JSON list of C-alpha atoms in Angstrom, two decimals:
[
{"chain": "A", "resi": 566, "resn": "ASN", "atom": "CA", "xyz": [0.24, 0.06, -0.04]},
{"chain": "A", "resi": 567, "resn": "ALA", "atom": "CA", "xyz": [1.34, 3.19, -1.12]},
{"chain": "A", "resi": 568, "resn": "GLY", "atom": "CA", "xyz": [-0.38, 5.03, 2.17]},
{"chain": "A", "resi": 569, "resn": "VAL", "atom": "CA", "xyz": [-1.70, 8.92, 1.12]},
{"chain": "A", "resi": 570, "resn": "THR", "atom": "CA", "xyz": [0.43, 9.97, -1.88]},
{"chain": "A", "resi": 571, "resn": "GLN", "atom": "CA", "xyz": [0.56, 14.08, -2.91]},
{"chain": "A", "resi": 572, "resn": "THR", "atom": "CA", "xyz": [1.32, 15.83, -6.24]},
{"chain": "A", "resi": 573, "resn": "PRO", "atom": "CA", "xyz": [3.22, 17.46, -7.05]},
{"chain": "A", "resi": 574, "resn": "LYS", "atom": "CA", "xyz": [5.99, 17.54, -4.66]},
{"chain": "A", "resi": 575, "resn": "PHE", "atom": "CA", "xyz": [7.42, 21.26, -4.90]},
{"chain": "A", "resi": 576, "resn": "ARG", "atom": "CA", "xyz": [5.69, 24.11, -7.17]},
{"chain": "A", "resi": 577, "resn": "VAL", "atom": "CA", "xyz": [6.33, 28.05, -8.09]},
{"chain": "A", "resi": 578, "resn": "LEU", "atom": "CA", "xyz": [3.91, 29.84, -9.34]},
{"chain": "A", "resi": 579, "resn": "LYS", "atom": "CA", "xyz": [3.57, 33.81, -10.02]},
{"chain": "A", "resi": 580, "resn": "THR", "atom": "CA", "xyz": [0.86, 35.57, -8.46]},
{"chain": "A", "resi": 581, "resn": "GLY", "atom": "CA", "xyz": [-2.57, 35.03, -10.04]},
{"chain": "A", "resi": 582, "resn": "GLN", "atom": "CA", "xyz": [-1.45, 31.58, -11.75]},
{"chain": "A", "resi": 583, "resn": "SER", "atom": "CA", "xyz": [-4.34, 28.83, -11.17]},
{"chain": "A", "resi": 584, "resn": "MET", "atom": "CA", "xyz": [-3.00, 24.92, -10.06]},
{"chain": "A", "resi": 585, "resn": "THR", "atom": "CA", "xyz": [-4.78, 21.82, -8.58]},
{"chain": "A", "resi": 586, "resn": "LEU", "atom": "CA", "xyz": [-2.99, 19.91, -5.87]},
{"chain": "A", "resi": 587, "resn": "LEU", "atom": "CA", "xyz": [-3.78, 16.04, -6.07]},
{"chain": "A", "resi": 588, "resn": "CYS", "atom": "CA", "xyz": [-4.18, 13.67, -2.79]},
{"chain": "A", "resi": 589, "resn": "ALA", "atom": "CA", "xyz": [-4.73, 10.04, -3.37]},
{"chain": "A", "resi": 590, "resn": "GLN", "atom": "CA", "xyz": [-5.27, 7.51, -0.41]},
{"chain": "A", "resi": 591, "resn": "ASP", "atom": "CA", "xyz": [-5.19, 3.91, -1.12]},
{"chain": "A", "resi": 592, "resn": "MET", "atom": "CA", "xyz": [-6.54, 2.68, 2.17]},
{"chain": "A", "resi": 593, "resn": "ASN", "atom": "CA", "xyz": [-10.66, 3.02, 1.71]},
{"chain": "A", "resi": 594, "resn": "HIS", "atom": "CA", "xyz": [-10.33, 6.45, 4.22]},
{"chain": "A", "resi": 595, "resn": "GLU", "atom": "CA", "xyz": [-14.17, 7.84, 4.62]},
{"chain": "A", "resi": 596, "resn": "TYR", "atom": "CA", "xyz": [-12.69, 11.20, 5.82]},
{"chain": "A", "resi": 597, "resn": "MET", "atom": "CA", "xyz": [-9.53, 13.39, 3.67]},
{"chain": "A", "resi": 598, "resn": "TYR", "atom": "CA", "xyz": [-8.00, 16.93, 4.74]},
{"chain": "A", "resi": 599, "resn": "TRP", "atom": "CA", "xyz": [-6.27, 19.30, 3.51]},
{"chain": "A", "resi": 600, "resn": "TYR", "atom": "CA", "xyz": [-3.85, 21.12, 5.67]},
{"chain": "A", "resi": 601, "resn": "ARG", "atom": "CA", "xyz": [-1.32, 24.29, 4.97]},
{"chain": "A", "resi": 602, "resn": "GLN", "atom": "CA", "xyz": [1.72, 24.52, 7.75]},
{"chain": "A", "resi": 603, "resn": "ASP", "atom": "CA", "xyz": [3.19, 27.66, 7.89]},
{"chain": "A", "resi": 604, "resn": "PRO", "atom": "CA", "xyz": [6.21, 28.12, 10.76]},
{"chain": "A", "resi": 605, "resn": "GLY", "atom": "CA", "xyz": [5.11, 28.58, 14.40]},
{"chain": "A", "resi": 606, "resn": "MET", "atom": "CA", "xyz": [1.29, 28.33, 13.19]},
{"chain": "A", "resi": 607, "resn": "GLY", "atom": "CA", "xyz": [1.05, 24.34, 12.92]},
{"chain": "A", "resi": 608, "resn": "LEU", "atom": "CA", "xyz": [-1.28, 22.91, 10.97]},
{"chain": "A", "resi": 609, "resn": "ARG", "atom": "CA", "xyz": [-4.22, 24.62, 9.96]},
{"chain": "A", "resi": 610, "resn": "LEU", "atom": "CA", "xyz": [-7.62, 22.90, 8.26]},
{"chain": "A", "resi": 611, "resn": "ILE", "atom": "CA", "xyz": [-8.32, 23.96, 5.18]},
{"chain": "A", "resi": 612, "resn": "HIS", "atom": "CA", "xyz": [-11.37, 21.96, 3.75]},
{"chain": "A", "resi": 613, "resn": "TYR", "atom": "CA", "xyz": [-12.27, 18.53, 4.77]},
{"chain": "A", "resi": 614, "resn": "SER", "atom": "CA", "xyz": [-14.30, 15.88, 3.39]},
{"chain": "A", "resi": 615, "resn": "VAL", "atom": "CA", "xyz": [-16.82, 13.33, 4.84]},
{"chain": "A", "resi": 616, "resn": "GLY", "atom": "CA", "xyz": [-17.37, 10.97, 2.05]},
{"chain": "A", "resi": 617, "resn": "GLU", "atom": "CA", "xyz": [-17.05, 11.05, -1.97]},
{"chain": "A", "resi": 618, "resn": "GLY", "atom": "CA", "xyz": [-19.44, 13.85, -3.22]},
{"chain": "A", "resi": 619, "resn": "THR", "atom": "CA", "xyz": [-19.37, 15.70, 0.02]},
{"chain": "A", "resi": 620, "resn": "THR", "atom": "CA", "xyz": [-16.48, 18.71, 1.31]},
{"chain": "A", "resi": 621, "resn": "ALA", "atom": "CA", "xyz": [-16.94, 21.34, 3.69]},
{"chain": "A", "resi": 622, "resn": "LYS", "atom": "CA", "xyz": [-15.00, 24.49, 4.91]},
{"chain": "A", "resi": 623, "resn": "GLY", "atom": "CA", "xyz": [-12.08, 24.08, 7.81]},
{"chain": "A", "resi": 624, "resn": "GLU", "atom": "CA", "xyz": [-10.57, 26.90, 9.36]},
{"chain": "A", "resi": 625, "resn": "VAL", "atom": "CA", "xyz": [-9.26, 28.68, 6.64]},
{"chain": "A", "resi": 626, "resn": "PRO", "atom": "CA", "xyz": [-10.79, 28.41, 3.43]},
{"chain": "A", "resi": 627, "resn": "ASP", "atom": "CA", "xyz": [-10.65, 31.06, 1.68]},
{"chain": "A", "resi": 628, "resn": "GLY", "atom": "CA", "xyz": [-8.51, 31.55, -1.66]},
{"chain": "A", "resi": 629, "resn": "TYR", "atom": "CA", "xyz": [-8.86, 27.32, -1.65]},
{"chain": "A", "resi": 630, "resn": "ASN", "atom": "CA", "xyz": [-11.27, 25.03, -3.45]},
{"chain": "A", "resi": 631, "resn": "VAL", "atom": "CA", "xyz": [-11.95, 21.26, -3.19]},
{"chain": "A", "resi": 632, "resn": "SER", "atom": "CA", "xyz": [-13.45, 18.43, -5.15]},
{"chain": "A", "resi": 633, "resn": "ARG", "atom": "CA", "xyz": [-14.14, 14.90, -4.13]},
{"chain": "A", "resi": 634, "resn": "LEU", "atom": "CA", "xyz": [-15.21, 12.96, -6.94]},
{"chain": "A", "resi": 635, "resn": "LYS", "atom": "CA", "xyz": [-13.88, 9.73, -6.17]},
{"chain": "A", "resi": 636, "resn": "LYS", "atom": "CA", "xyz": [-13.19, 8.02, -2.83]},
{"chain": "A", "resi": 637, "resn": "GLN", "atom": "CA", "xyz": [-10.03, 7.74, -2.99]},
{"chain": "A", "resi": 638, "resn": "ASN", "atom": "CA", "xyz": [-8.52, 11.39, -4.59]},
{"chain": "A", "resi": 639, "resn": "PHE", "atom": "CA", "xyz": [-8.68, 14.75, -2.80]},
{"chain": "A", "resi": 640, "resn": "LEU", "atom": "CA", "xyz": [-8.24, 17.20, -4.96]},
{"chain": "A", "resi": 641, "resn": "LEU", "atom": "CA", "xyz": [-7.61, 21.08, -3.60]},
{"chain": "A", "resi": 642, "resn": "GLY", "atom": "CA", "xyz": [-7.53, 23.66, -5.95]},
{"chain": "A", "resi": 643, "resn": "LEU", "atom": "CA", "xyz": [-6.06, 27.19, -6.09]},
{"chain": "A", "resi": 644, "resn": "GLU", "atom": "CA", "xyz": [-7.71, 29.86, -9.24]},
{"chain": "A", "resi": 645, "resn": "SER", "atom": "CA", "xyz": [-5.53, 32.90, -8.57]},
{"chain": "A", "resi": 646, "resn": "ALA", "atom": "CA", "xyz": [-2.47, 31.87, -6.41]},
{"chain": "A", "resi": 647, "resn": "ALA", "atom": "CA", "xyz": [-1.49, 35.06, -3.61]},
{"chain": "A", "resi": 648, "resn": "PRO", "atom": "CA", "xyz": [1.88, 35.10, -1.96]},
{"chain": "A", "resi": 649, "resn": "SER", "atom": "CA", "xyz": [0.32, 35.19, 1.04]},
{"chain": "A", "resi": 650, "resn": "GLN", "atom": "CA", "xyz": [-0.70, 31.21, 0.11]},
{"chain": "A", "resi": 651, "resn": "THR", "atom": "CA", "xyz": [3.32, 30.16, 0.27]},
{"chain": "A", "resi": 652, "resn": "SER", "atom": "CA", "xyz": [3.52, 27.23, 2.22]},
{"chain": "A", "resi": 653, "resn": "VAL", "atom": "CA", "xyz": [3.55, 23.71, 2.75]},
{"chain": "A", "resi": 654, "resn": "TYR", "atom": "CA", "xyz": [0.47, 21.94, 2.14]},
{"chain": "A", "resi": 655, "resn": "PHE", "atom": "CA", "xyz": [-0.24, 18.12, 3.66]},
{"chain": "A", "resi": 656, "resn": "CYS", "atom": "CA", "xyz": [-3.53, 15.98, 2.72]},
{"chain": "A", "resi": 657, "resn": "ALA", "atom": "CA", "xyz": [-4.74, 13.84, 5.18]},
{"chain": "A", "resi": 658, "resn": "SER", "atom": "CA", "xyz": [-7.19, 10.67, 5.41]},
{"chain": "A", "resi": 659, "resn": "SER", "atom": "CA", "xyz": [-9.00, 8.97, 8.06]},
{"chain": "A", "resi": 660, "resn": "TYR", "atom": "CA", "xyz": [-10.87, 5.87, 8.64]},
{"chain": "A", "resi": 661, "resn": "SER", "atom": "CA", "xyz": [-13.23, 6.80, 11.73]},
{"chain": "A", "resi": 662, "resn": "TRP", "atom": "CA", "xyz": [-16.97, 7.71, 10.94]},
{"chain": "A", "resi": 663, "resn": "LEU", "atom": "CA", "xyz": [-16.11, 9.79, 13.91]},
{"chain": "A", "resi": 664, "resn": "ALA", "atom": "CA", "xyz": [-13.77, 12.97, 12.38]},
{"chain": "A", "resi": 665, "resn": "GLY", "atom": "CA", "xyz": [-11.56, 12.93, 15.24]},
{"chain": "A", "resi": 666, "resn": "GLN", "atom": "CA", "xyz": [-11.53, 9.56, 16.54]},
{"chain": "A", "resi": 667, "resn": "GLY", "atom": "CA", "xyz": [-9.28, 8.02, 14.00]},
{"chain": "A", "resi": 668, "resn": "GLU", "atom": "CA", "xyz": [-5.72, 8.61, 13.88]},
{"chain": "A", "resi": 669, "resn": "GLN", "atom": "CA", "xyz": [-4.94, 11.00, 10.61]},
{"chain": "A", "resi": 670, "resn": "TYR", "atom": "CA", "xyz": [-2.40, 9.31, 7.57]},
{"chain": "A", "resi": 671, "resn": "PHE", "atom": "CA", "xyz": [-0.64, 12.42, 6.20]},
{"chain": "A", "resi": 672, "resn": "GLY", "atom": "CA", "xyz": [1.20, 12.36, 2.76]},
{"chain": "A", "resi": 673, "resn": "PRO", "atom": "CA", "xyz": [4.38, 13.68, 2.17]},
{"chain": "A", "resi": 674, "resn": "GLY", "atom": "CA", "xyz": [3.50, 17.09, 1.47]},
{"chain": "A", "resi": 675, "resn": "THR", "atom": "CA", "xyz": [3.90, 19.93, -1.38]},
{"chain": "A", "resi": 676, "resn": "ARG", "atom": "CA", "xyz": [5.83, 22.81, -0.95]},
{"chain": "A", "resi": 677, "resn": "LEU", "atom": "CA", "xyz": [3.94, 25.64, -3.05]},
{"chain": "A", "resi": 678, "resn": "THR", "atom": "CA", "xyz": [6.19, 29.21, -3.65]},
{"chain": "A", "resi": 679, "resn": "VAL", "atom": "CA", "xyz": [3.64, 31.83, -4.46]},
{"chain": "A", "resi": 680, "resn": "THR", "atom": "CA", "xyz": [6.30, 34.98, -6.06]},
{"chain": "E", "resi": 960, "resn": "GLY", "atom": "CA", "xyz": [-13.33, 29.34, 17.70]},
{"chain": "E", "resi": 961, "resn": "GLN", "atom": "CA", "xyz": [-11.65, 26.39, 19.03]},
{"chain": "E", "resi": 962, "resn": "GLN", "atom": "CA", "xyz": [-7.94, 27.06, 20.61]},
{"chain": "E", "resi": 963, "resn": "VAL", "atom": "CA", "xyz": [-4.91, 24.68, 21.22]},
{"chain": "E", "resi": 964, "resn": "MET", "atom": "CA", "xyz": [-1.65, 26.03, 22.16]},
{"chain": "E", "resi": 965, "resn": "GLN", "atom": "CA", "xyz": [1.32, 24.25, 23.75]},
{"chain": "E", "resi": 966, "resn": "ILE", "atom": "CA", "xyz": [3.97, 25.16, 25.29]},
{"chain": "E", "resi": 967, "resn": "PRO", "atom": "CA", "xyz": [7.10, 26.03, 25.03]},
{"chain": "E", "resi": 968, "resn": "GLN", "atom": "CA", "xyz": [7.66, 26.05, 21.37]},
{"chain": "E", "resi": 969, "resn": "TYR", "atom": "CA", "xyz": [10.99, 25.32, 21.26]},
{"chain": "E", "resi": 970, "resn": "GLN", "atom": "CA", "xyz": [13.27, 22.85, 23.77]},
{"chain": "E", "resi": 971, "resn": "HIS", "atom": "CA", "xyz": [16.95, 21.95, 23.58]},
{"chain": "E", "resi": 972, "resn": "VAL", "atom": "CA", "xyz": [17.83, 19.33, 25.85]},
{"chain": "E", "resi": 973, "resn": "GLN", "atom": "CA", "xyz": [21.38, 17.00, 26.13]},
{"chain": "E", "resi": 974, "resn": "GLU", "atom": "CA", "xyz": [21.12, 13.49, 25.49]},
{"chain": "E", "resi": 975, "resn": "GLY", "atom": "CA", "xyz": [19.56, 11.61, 28.13]},
{"chain": "E", "resi": 976, "resn": "GLU", "atom": "CA", "xyz": [17.70, 14.53, 29.68]},
{"chain": "E", "resi": 977, "resn": "ASP", "atom": "CA", "xyz": [13.54, 14.46, 30.24]},
{"chain": "E", "resi": 978, "resn": "PHE", "atom": "CA", "xyz": [11.62, 16.48, 28.12]},
{"chain": "E", "resi": 979, "resn": "THR", "atom": "CA", "xyz": [7.67, 17.69, 28.77]},
{"chain": "E", "resi": 980, "resn": "THR", "atom": "CA", "xyz": [5.29, 19.48, 26.53]},
{"chain": "E", "resi": 981, "resn": "TYR", "atom": "CA", "xyz": [1.98, 20.61, 27.43]},
{"chain": "E", "resi": 982, "resn": "CYS", "atom": "CA", "xyz": [-1.07, 21.19, 25.39]},
{"chain": "E", "resi": 983, "resn": "ASN", "atom": "CA", "xyz": [-4.22, 23.46, 26.23]},
{"chain": "E", "resi": 984, "resn": "SER", "atom": "CA", "xyz": [-7.40, 23.48, 25.02]},
{"chain": "E", "resi": 985, "resn": "SER", "atom": "CA", "xyz": [-9.86, 26.23, 25.20]},
{"chain": "E", "resi": 986, "resn": "THR", "atom": "CA", "xyz": [-12.39, 24.60, 25.08]},
{"chain": "E", "resi": 987, "resn": "THR", "atom": "CA", "xyz": [-13.60, 20.72, 26.13]},
{"chain": "E", "resi": 988, "resn": "LEU", "atom": "CA", "xyz": [-12.48, 17.83, 24.11]},
{"chain": "E", "resi": 989, "resn": "SER", "atom": "CA", "xyz": [-13.74, 14.56, 23.26]},
{"chain": "E", "resi": 990, "resn": "ASN", "atom": "CA", "xyz": [-10.21, 13.43, 22.43]},
{"chain": "E", "resi": 991, "resn": "ILE", "atom": "CA", "xyz": [-6.68, 14.27, 22.18]},
{"chain": "E", "resi": 992, "resn": "GLN", "atom": "CA", "xyz": [-4.18, 13.22, 19.37]},
{"chain": "E", "resi": 993, "resn": "TRP", "atom": "CA", "xyz": [-0.39, 13.50, 19.30]},
{"chain": "E", "resi": 994, "resn": "TYR", "atom": "CA", "xyz": [1.78, 13.58, 16.15]},
{"chain": "E", "resi": 995, "resn": "LYS", "atom": "CA", "xyz": [5.44, 13.48, 15.87]},
{"chain": "E", "resi": 996, "resn": "GLN", "atom": "CA", "xyz": [6.83, 15.59, 12.95]},
{"chain": "E", "resi": 997, "resn": "ARG", "atom": "CA", "xyz": [10.23, 15.36, 11.76]},
{"chain": "E", "resi": 998, "resn": "PRO", "atom": "CA", "xyz": [12.29, 17.68, 10.07]},
{"chain": "E", "resi": 999, "resn": "GLY", "atom": "CA", "xyz": [11.35, 17.88, 6.81]},
{"chain": "E", "resi": 1000, "resn": "GLY", "atom": "CA", "xyz": [8.90, 14.95, 7.15]},
{"chain": "E", "resi": 1001, "resn": "HIS", "atom": "CA", "xyz": [5.18, 14.94, 8.00]},
{"chain": "E", "resi": 1002, "resn": "PRO", "atom": "CA", "xyz": [3.09, 14.31, 11.02]},
{"chain": "E", "resi": 1003, "resn": "VAL", "atom": "CA", "xyz": [3.01, 10.94, 12.59]},
{"chain": "E", "resi": 1004, "resn": "PHE", "atom": "CA", "xyz": [0.62, 9.49, 14.56]},
{"chain": "E", "resi": 1005, "resn": "LEU", "atom": "CA", "xyz": [1.69, 8.58, 18.33]},
{"chain": "E", "resi": 1006, "resn": "ILE", "atom": "CA", "xyz": [-1.32, 7.53, 20.17]},
{"chain": "E", "resi": 1007, "resn": "GLN", "atom": "CA", "xyz": [-4.93, 9.01, 20.92]},
{"chain": "E", "resi": 1008, "resn": "LEU", "atom": "CA", "xyz": [-6.38, 9.64, 24.73]},
{"chain": "E", "resi": 1009, "resn": "VAL", "atom": "CA", "xyz": [-10.05, 9.72, 25.30]},
{"chain": "E", "resi": 1010, "resn": "LYS", "atom": "CA", "xyz": [-10.76, 9.29, 28.88]},
{"chain": "E", "resi": 1011, "resn": "SER", "atom": "CA", "xyz": [-10.54, 11.68, 31.35]},
{"chain": "E", "resi": 1012, "resn": "GLY", "atom": "CA", "xyz": [-7.44, 11.05, 33.21]},
{"chain": "E", "resi": 1013, "resn": "GLU", "atom": "CA", "xyz": [-6.26, 8.51, 30.68]},
{"chain": "E", "resi": 1014, "resn": "VAL", "atom": "CA", "xyz": [-2.12, 7.67, 31.00]},
{"chain": "E", "resi": 1015, "resn": "LYS", "atom": "CA", "xyz": [-0.72, 6.16, 28.25]},
{"chain": "E", "resi": 1016, "resn": "LYS", "atom": "CA", "xyz": [3.30, 4.66, 27.48]},
{"chain": "E", "resi": 1017, "resn": "GLN", "atom": "CA", "xyz": [5.12, 4.08, 24.72]},
{"chain": "E", "resi": 1018, "resn": "LYS", "atom": "CA", "xyz": [7.92, 2.86, 25.64]},
{"chain": "E", "resi": 1019, "resn": "ARG", "atom": "CA", "xyz": [10.07, 6.36, 27.15]},
{"chain": "E", "resi": 1020, "resn": "LEU", "atom": "CA", "xyz": [6.81, 8.11, 26.18]},
{"chain": "E", "resi": 1021, "resn": "THR", "atom": "CA", "xyz": [4.26, 9.12, 28.78]},
{"chain": "E", "resi": 1022, "resn": "PHE", "atom": "CA", "xyz": [0.72, 10.88, 27.43]},
{"chain": "E", "resi": 1023, "resn": "GLN", "atom": "CA", "xyz": [-1.76, 11.88, 29.66]},
{"chain": "E", "resi": 1024, "resn": "PHE", "atom": "CA", "xyz": [-5.22, 13.52, 29.34]},
{"chain": "E", "resi": 1025, "resn": "GLY", "atom": "CA", "xyz": [-6.17, 16.22, 31.97]},
{"chain": "E", "resi": 1026, "resn": "GLU", "atom": "CA", "xyz": [-9.02, 15.13, 34.49]},
{"chain": "E", "resi": 1027, "resn": "ALA", "atom": "CA", "xyz": [-11.46, 18.20, 32.72]},
{"chain": "E", "resi": 1028, "resn": "LYS", "atom": "CA", "xyz": [-10.46, 17.00, 29.71]},
{"chain": "E", "resi": 1029, "resn": "LYS", "atom": "CA", "xyz": [-9.11, 20.34, 28.53]},
{"chain": "E", "resi": 1030, "resn": "ASN", "atom": "CA", "xyz": [-5.57, 20.24, 28.69]},
{"chain": "E", "resi": 1031, "resn": "SER", "atom": "CA", "xyz": [-2.58, 17.27, 27.74]},
{"chain": "E", "resi": 1032, "resn": "SER", "atom": "CA", "xyz": [0.83, 16.43, 28.14]},
{"chain": "E", "resi": 1033, "resn": "LEU", "atom": "CA", "xyz": [3.69, 14.45, 26.54]},
{"chain": "E", "resi": 1034, "resn": "HIS", "atom": "CA", "xyz": [7.00, 13.59, 28.90]},
{"chain": "E", "resi": 1035, "resn": "ILE", "atom": "CA", "xyz": [9.95, 11.81, 27.19]},
{"chain": "E", "resi": 1036, "resn": "THR", "atom": "CA", "xyz": [12.30, 10.00, 29.64]},
{"chain": "E", "resi": 1037, "resn": "ALA", "atom": "CA", "xyz": [16.04, 9.95, 29.02]},
{"chain": "E", "resi": 1038, "resn": "THR", "atom": "CA", "xyz": [15.70, 11.90, 25.57]},
{"chain": "E", "resi": 1039, "resn": "GLN", "atom": "CA", "xyz": [17.76, 10.72, 22.51]},
{"chain": "E", "resi": 1040, "resn": "THR", "atom": "CA", "xyz": [18.31, 12.33, 18.97]},
{"chain": "E", "resi": 1041, "resn": "THR", "atom": "CA", "xyz": [15.80, 10.36, 17.37]},
{"chain": "E", "resi": 1042, "resn": "ASP", "atom": "CA", "xyz": [13.56, 12.22, 19.14]},
{"chain": "E", "resi": 1043, "resn": "VAL", "atom": "CA", "xyz": [14.29, 15.25, 17.80]},
{"chain": "E", "resi": 1044, "resn": "GLY", "atom": "CA", "xyz": [11.55, 16.97, 15.70]},
{"chain": "E", "resi": 1045, "resn": "THR", "atom": "CA", "xyz": [8.20, 18.71, 16.32]},
{"chain": "E", "resi": 1046, "resn": "TYR", "atom": "CA", "xyz": [5.53, 17.18, 18.38]},
{"chain": "E", "resi": 1047, "resn": "PHE", "atom": "CA", "xyz": [1.77, 18.53, 17.81]},
{"chain": "E", "resi": 1048, "resn": "CYS", "atom": "CA", "xyz": [-1.54, 17.79, 20.05]},
{"chain": "E", "resi": 1049, "resn": "ALA", "atom": "CA", "xyz": [-4.90, 17.99, 18.12]},
{"chain": "E", "resi": 1050, "resn": "GLY", "atom": "CA", "xyz": [-7.60, 18.03, 19.89]},
{"chain": "E", "resi": 1051, "resn": "ALA", "atom": "CA", "xyz": [-11.33, 16.97, 18.87]},
{"chain": "E", "resi": 1052, "resn": "LYS", "atom": "CA", "xyz": [-14.09, 19.26, 20.07]},
{"chain": "E", "resi": 1053, "resn": "ALA", "atom": "CA", "xyz": [-16.42, 17.42, 22.41]},
{"chain": "E", "resi": 1054, "resn": "GLY", "atom": "CA", "xyz": [-19.79, 17.13, 21.51]},
{"chain": "E", "resi": 1055, "resn": "THR", "atom": "CA", "xyz": [-19.88, 17.38, 17.48]},
{"chain": "E", "resi": 1056, "resn": "ALA", "atom": "CA", "xyz": [-18.49, 14.69, 15.35]},
{"chain": "E", "resi": 1057, "resn": "SER", "atom": "CA", "xyz": [-15.96, 17.90, 14.37]},
{"chain": "E", "resi": 1058, "resn": "LYS", "atom": "CA", "xyz": [-12.45, 17.72, 13.12]},
{"chain": "E", "resi": 1059, "resn": "LEU", "atom": "CA", "xyz": [-9.25, 18.00, 14.68]},
{"chain": "E", "resi": 1060, "resn": "THR", "atom": "CA", "xyz": [-8.32, 21.63, 15.77]},
{"chain": "E", "resi": 1061, "resn": "PHE", "atom": "CA", "xyz": [-4.01, 21.01, 15.96]},
{"chain": "E", "resi": 1062, "resn": "GLY", "atom": "CA", "xyz": [-1.79, 22.60, 18.32]},
{"chain": "E", "resi": 1063, "resn": "THR", "atom": "CA", "xyz": [0.97, 24.61, 16.93]},
{"chain": "E", "resi": 1064, "resn": "GLY", "atom": "CA", "xyz": [3.88, 22.43, 18.34]},
{"chain": "E", "resi": 1065, "resn": "THR", "atom": "CA", "xyz": [7.29, 21.85, 20.25]},
{"chain": "E", "resi": 1066, "resn": "ARG", "atom": "CA", "xyz": [9.97, 21.83, 18.36]},
{"chain": "E", "resi": 1067, "resn": "LEU", "atom": "CA", "xyz": [12.86, 19.06, 20.23]},
{"chain": "E", "resi": 1068, "resn": "GLN", "atom": "CA", "xyz": [16.40, 19.61, 19.56]},
{"chain": "E", "resi": 1069, "resn": "VAL", "atom": "CA", "xyz": [18.58, 16.93, 21.58]},
{"chain": "E", "resi": 1070, "resn": "THR", "atom": "CA", "xyz": [22.08, 17.29, 20.92]},
{"chain": "E", "resi": 1071, "resn": "LEU", "atom": "CA", "xyz": [25.12, 14.72, 22.68]}
]
């Protein structure tokens, strides 16, 4: 099992460009999450999904959109990138139907720089 | 909104010394989880605590969940260089099937 994979690993964007980050998991998990990690601020939840076809906003959703068309995939989109979106992005998934009751498995991360 | 704070932000110890990080939530939690992130890596799950006053041990690591379910601690006995990394607590708010709120993390540096 590959676990949770993320593509790409690194990306540099110019302000105003768009991109999509892909997260895939092969553990048949219901819950998937997108976080951003900035120095000194821990992990902040952007959006999450409790199942195929569902999405919900997290703590810092502005400027991002997500889709969960297939259970194994969770996409994070930036429509018009801004320098404030420079960060490391982590995807995670968990099994439990009660979010927070199950351990989260994290992908390796995507380092995004917006110039 | 829910806030989860950790102290200290950073600790530097000599190998063999003990280390403790504390986690405090502004709201009562249904459970708390702990994660470790090595430099350049991703968070890895360590443990989950659910019951008030719960204490769990993993070799040299001892985890506690406060009686009021608003705070937690991680204690490492006799640190080793392999313990280097950032330790995060993450809590789920009580009463809701909600997502985890991660603490700000404690970065541990261990030198010989």
